[in-house]
Amino acid sequence: MNNPLPLLEEEGAEFLGQDAGIDRVSVLFTMPLPEPFDYKAPSSWGLVEGSHVIAPLGPNLYHGVVWRIDRDAPGAANLKSIDAVMESAPPLPEESRNFIEWSAKYVCTSPGNMLRMVLRSPEALAPSPVIITYAPATQVDVKMTDARSRVLAAAAEKADTPANLARRAEVTGSVVKGLIGAGALVRIDRLEDEPYPEPVLYPPPLAGEVAASRSEAPEGELSSVAAPSVSFADSSPVNGGALRRLSDLQQSAADELIAAVEKNEFRVALLDGVTGSGKTEVYLEAVAAALARDPTAQALVLLPEIALTQAVLERFESRFQTRPVEWHSAIAQKSRRRAWREVAAGRARLIAGARSALFLPFPNLRLIVIDEEHDPSYKQDEGVAYQARDLAVARAKQSDAVVVLASATPSLETFANAQSGKYAHIKLPVRHGVAVMPDIELVDMRMDPPDRGRWVSPKLTRAAAEALARGEQALFYLNRRGYAPLTMCRACGEKMKAPDTDSWLVEHRYSGRLVCHLTGFTMPKPKECPNCLAPEPFVSIGPGVERVEEELREMFPQARTEVFSSDTVQGGDEVRALVERMAQGEIDILIGTQIVAKGHNFPNLTMVGVVDADLGLKGGDLRAGERTFQLLSQVSGRAGRAERKGRALIQTYAPDEPIMQALKHQDRDGFLAAEAVAREQMGMPPFGRLGALIVAGPSDQLANEAAGTLGAAAPAADGVDVWGPAPAPLAVIRGMHRRRFLIRADRNVDLSAYITAWLGRVKLANSVRVQIDVDPYSFL
Ligand code: ADP
């Protein structure tokens, strides 16, 4: 392998002594190998555990990380040599290495695979480029012209590159060059990746504000760096915004979290607050306390879909007067390098990120906040499957840190832990300020059906009309992108499917295409049926958001109507713009998929209509009920976030189902209790453990054979049930034929060890893939 990374000059250094001065160095490579490999390196190289090195493996050289060092190890001289040290790469901190080892075991992958996830941004291993800038010399001794003095003035304001100076001073490059040549501008080298500004933890109170004395710190605890207990959050990043003071209820929730942080030991707290209760304001105080306690402490806030929900980052910015360091898939390579390196160096202190941010190389992570902890986006199903929330708790346990799990609709896992006292349970039962929870009504679609060919019941249209008449806004929710989920030939009944995947193609009218939502495959909508060749034969079956939009536009031709889904807005900027338009009242009716459920505040939105509440309940998923309840509560919670009371109407064909009744009566705890009973009876999570193996082969036969081999090798163990193999509900994806095993185990069983032992017994054909998913969320 050609490694593009910079190497140390000592490449190929000779080893002279025998054992003295020679260390045994175990190196973990970013490959699916079971363990690190041993090499020798002279002690004089100054390697430390975590150093990045280049070492030979077979005929090639690879990048790896030093996992262990035995100083002056007997016999080390006979080992192969490390080839080079990557000096410019910041060593991987101990916390990070421990986490890699633990999590690899837990998710049943090799530590090398886990390391690969941690080092997913190879650019981070190279040093920051240097930017050459110029500032005025102390003594300027040149003939002055107007152009020259403009350049010097610009450089005095801010040292800059020659090109920028020329642009800012509106002169040609030769003027700047002349000044450099004459010694009137002097060179200053600056790193492109500058350290991030420090968060301002406790801005001084404005005149007139009196900081109340803080509540007593627990006995024997550090109090010298203790924060004032009155918390301020400037509502605008640019000064001048009104200072925000926590309500008594919020303050006591914040105090509990702060006390946990100050204990400096492993703790998990569920911050359980209704939508709009101010959970964000509260956990930001815990962040401030964690960072104030120790000048090297780091805090990580995980946010679902962070690339799309930037508004919350603005709130961080107004609280800490600087933006948090961001980490998610949409950030540019340069920012990635800067973030990764600054985190590893311990200088980046407040990080906001998507699930993958958990794998950043924090040397001193003291607090992890998981906002909307129930959100399914914390679960990664592909590649190395993991649940970031669960791994975050394990990560915190290893380093005696605190975890705050925030949600209005906690997962059953978290709720059960809070009920049993394992997690602290901190409640915020009311909305902040004057906002009150909306009324939730069920619309029985059997009694109040929509007109033929329509999807929205007259009850909902009436409620929307009333809201619009009062100058308020309406939101319609349907968790289905596109126009229609199924396109069928009227003549022969052919259902349009993706060529290599066992799923229906979804019609998208805006783009005129049929799209597979699973693999992203798309094709233009054909003019004739591929099966019977009938011309223009297609009917669109079922609704997607585009279809609901069509209907509402007909019904409310005057209203300004928009669709909010990942097809209509791409990327953070477009989402921000749309959210802003909605918040400013420039949209009357918004129709959205689950993207609208996430944390947006629309003060003038008073009516929410759920078009198909039953949708998520189909499919036999373990968490289908829980997820539906969460999503519908979240979506309903968008209504009435300011002075005006909101109203949510939920269309369902099963209004008597316990879940619909729980939604109507806003009886979340009742719902969770019933869910818990059902899961406990089945020994399902969180009362039992679950794992999945998905065997995929390039043909039906190969998949069957592999599944048969695997099934026969399943170890017998007490408290473990193995179900399968069964054809996966999505039997073919991208041409791979899939079979599933489901493993249920009692809580006290080490499920990961069981699965690892099982797979260690079999050798499958190279073309067959086995995906391991400990605690699966997807059953497809
Ligand atoms: P949650 O995360 O619980 O849904 P948020 O933290 O988003 O709630 O707060 C809801 C809204 O109320 C936000 O607009 C927030 O700025 C506002 N808010 C919450 N607490 C306060 C406070 N103490 N002072 C002023 N505004 C607040």
mmCIF file of N, CA and C in Angstrom, residues 59 73 88 177 229 292 296 320 336-337 350 369 381 390 395 418 454 457 462 476 498 529 544 646 693 696 710 735 768:
data_model
loop_
_atom_site.group_PDB
_atom_site.id
_atom_site.type_symbol
_atom_site.label_atom_id
_atom_site.label_comp_id
_atom_site.label_asym_id
_atom_site.label_seq_id
_atom_site.Cartn_x
_atom_site.Cartn_y
_atom_site.Cartn_z
ATOM 1 N N PRO A 59 4.237 -8.200 2.475
ATOM 2 C CA PRO A 59 5.171 -7.412 1.647
ATOM 3 C C PRO A 59 4.910 -5.899 1.701
ATOM 4 N N ALA A 73 12.407 -5.026 26.023
ATOM 5 C CA ALA A 73 11.819 -6.367 26.128
ATOM 6 C C ALA A 73 12.798 -7.426 25.657
ATOM 7 N N SER A 88 3.697 13.701 12.903
ATOM 8 C CA SER A 88 2.744 14.815 12.864
ATOM 9 C C SER A 88 1.339 14.383 13.290
ATOM 10 N N LYS A 177 3.521 43.013 -3.473
ATOM 11 C CA LYS A 177 4.847 42.429 -3.716
ATOM 12 C C LYS A 177 5.930 43.468 -3.466
ATOM 13 N N SER A 229 -25.087 29.822 40.447
ATOM 14 C CA SER A 229 -26.237 28.974 40.166
ATOM 15 C C SER A 229 -27.273 29.670 39.301
ATOM 16 N N ALA A 292 -16.234 24.006 33.395
ATOM 17 C CA ALA A 292 -15.678 24.923 34.397
ATOM 18 C C ALA A 292 -14.882 24.170 35.458
ATOM 19 N N THR A 296 -9.223 21.177 31.325
ATOM 20 C CA THR A 296 -8.960 20.306 30.177
ATOM 21 C C THR A 296 -10.169 19.431 29.849
ATOM 22 N N PHE A 320 -22.692 30.106 24.819
ATOM 23 C CA PHE A 320 -21.249 30.063 25.107
ATOM 24 C C PHE A 320 -20.438 31.080 24.305
ATOM 25 N N ARG A 336 -12.775 18.867 9.251
ATOM 26 C CA ARG A 336 -12.632 17.548 9.853
ATOM 27 C C ARG A 336 -11.238 17.392 10.463
ATOM 28 N N ARG A 337 -10.246 17.773 9.662
ATOM 29 C CA ARG A 337 -8.865 17.665 10.150
ATOM 30 C C ARG A 337 -8.698 18.520 11.410
ATOM 31 N N LEU A 350 -15.872 21.816 23.522
ATOM 32 C CA LEU A 350 -17.307 21.563 23.387
ATOM 33 C C LEU A 350 -17.582 21.110 21.961
ATOM 34 N N VAL A 369 -23.836 14.457 26.446
ATOM 35 C CA VAL A 369 -25.281 14.694 26.431
ATOM 36 C C VAL A 369 -25.825 14.043 25.171
ATOM 37 N N ASP A 381 -26.930 0.783 11.475
ATOM 38 C CA ASP A 381 -27.260 -0.608 11.126
ATOM 39 C C ASP A 381 -26.261 -1.205 10.152
ATOM 40 N N ASP A 390 -25.979 3.605 23.743
ATOM 41 C CA ASP A 390 -25.491 2.564 24.650
ATOM 42 C C ASP A 390 -23.970 2.618 24.771
ATOM 43 N N ARG A 395 -18.802 4.218 27.390
ATOM 44 C CA ARG A 395 -17.631 5.099 27.281
ATOM 45 C C ARG A 395 -17.493 5.923 28.563
ATOM 46 N N ALA A 418 -34.285 4.354 34.456
ATOM 47 C CA ALA A 418 -34.622 5.470 35.338
ATOM 48 C C ALA A 418 -35.608 4.999 36.408
ATOM 49 N N ARG A 454 -59.024 10.869 -1.770
ATOM 50 C CA ARG A 454 -58.302 11.852 -0.944
ATOM 51 C C ARG A 454 -57.772 11.153 0.306
ATOM 52 N N SER A 457 -58.950 13.776 6.074
ATOM 53 C CA SER A 457 -60.340 13.769 6.508
ATOM 54 C C SER A 457 -60.864 15.201 6.622
ATOM 55 N N ARG A 462 -60.995 21.077 8.190
ATOM 56 C CA ARG A 462 -61.726 22.116 8.928
ATOM 57 C C ARG A 462 -60.800 22.768 9.968
ATOM 58 N N PHE A 476 -48.992 19.333 8.348
ATOM 59 C CA PHE A 476 -49.482 17.985 8.097
ATOM 60 C C PHE A 476 -48.286 17.048 8.065
ATOM 61 N N ALA A 498 -37.448 -2.364 -7.678
ATOM 62 C CA ALA A 498 -36.062 -2.123 -8.079
ATOM 63 C C ALA A 498 -35.520 -3.409 -8.694
ATOM 64 N N CYS A 529 -45.771 -0.404 -19.468
ATOM 65 C CA CYS A 529 -45.517 -1.405 -18.437
ATOM 66 C C CYS A 529 -44.399 -2.338 -18.911
ATOM 67 N N GLY A 544 -47.916 9.827 -0.468
ATOM 68 C CA GLY A 544 -46.673 10.336 0.100
ATOM 69 C C GLY A 544 -46.898 11.824 0.321
ATOM 70 N N GLY A 646 -52.262 24.821 21.095
ATOM 71 C CA GLY A 646 -52.233 24.054 19.853
ATOM 72 C C GLY A 646 -53.206 22.887 19.898
ATOM 73 N N LEU A 693 -28.079 -11.909 13.161
ATOM 74 C CA LEU A 693 -27.052 -12.209 12.162
ATOM 75 C C LEU A 693 -27.753 -12.184 10.824
ATOM 76 N N ALA A 696 -25.733 -12.933 3.901
ATOM 77 C CA ALA A 696 -26.088 -12.499 2.555
ATOM 78 C C ALA A 696 -25.149 -13.134 1.548
ATOM 79 N N LEU A 710 -24.256 -22.127 9.217
ATOM 80 C CA LEU A 710 -24.227 -21.301 10.413
ATOM 81 C C LEU A 710 -25.223 -21.826 11.450
ATOM 82 N N GLY A 735 -28.828 -7.212 -5.065
ATOM 83 C CA GLY A 735 -28.453 -8.508 -5.627
ATOM 84 C C GLY A 735 -27.975 -9.531 -4.605
ATOM 85 N N VAL A 768 -19.813 -14.832 0.747
ATOM 86 C CA VAL A 768 -20.925 -14.676 1.694
ATOM 87 C C VAL A 768 -20.537 -13.658 2.768
#
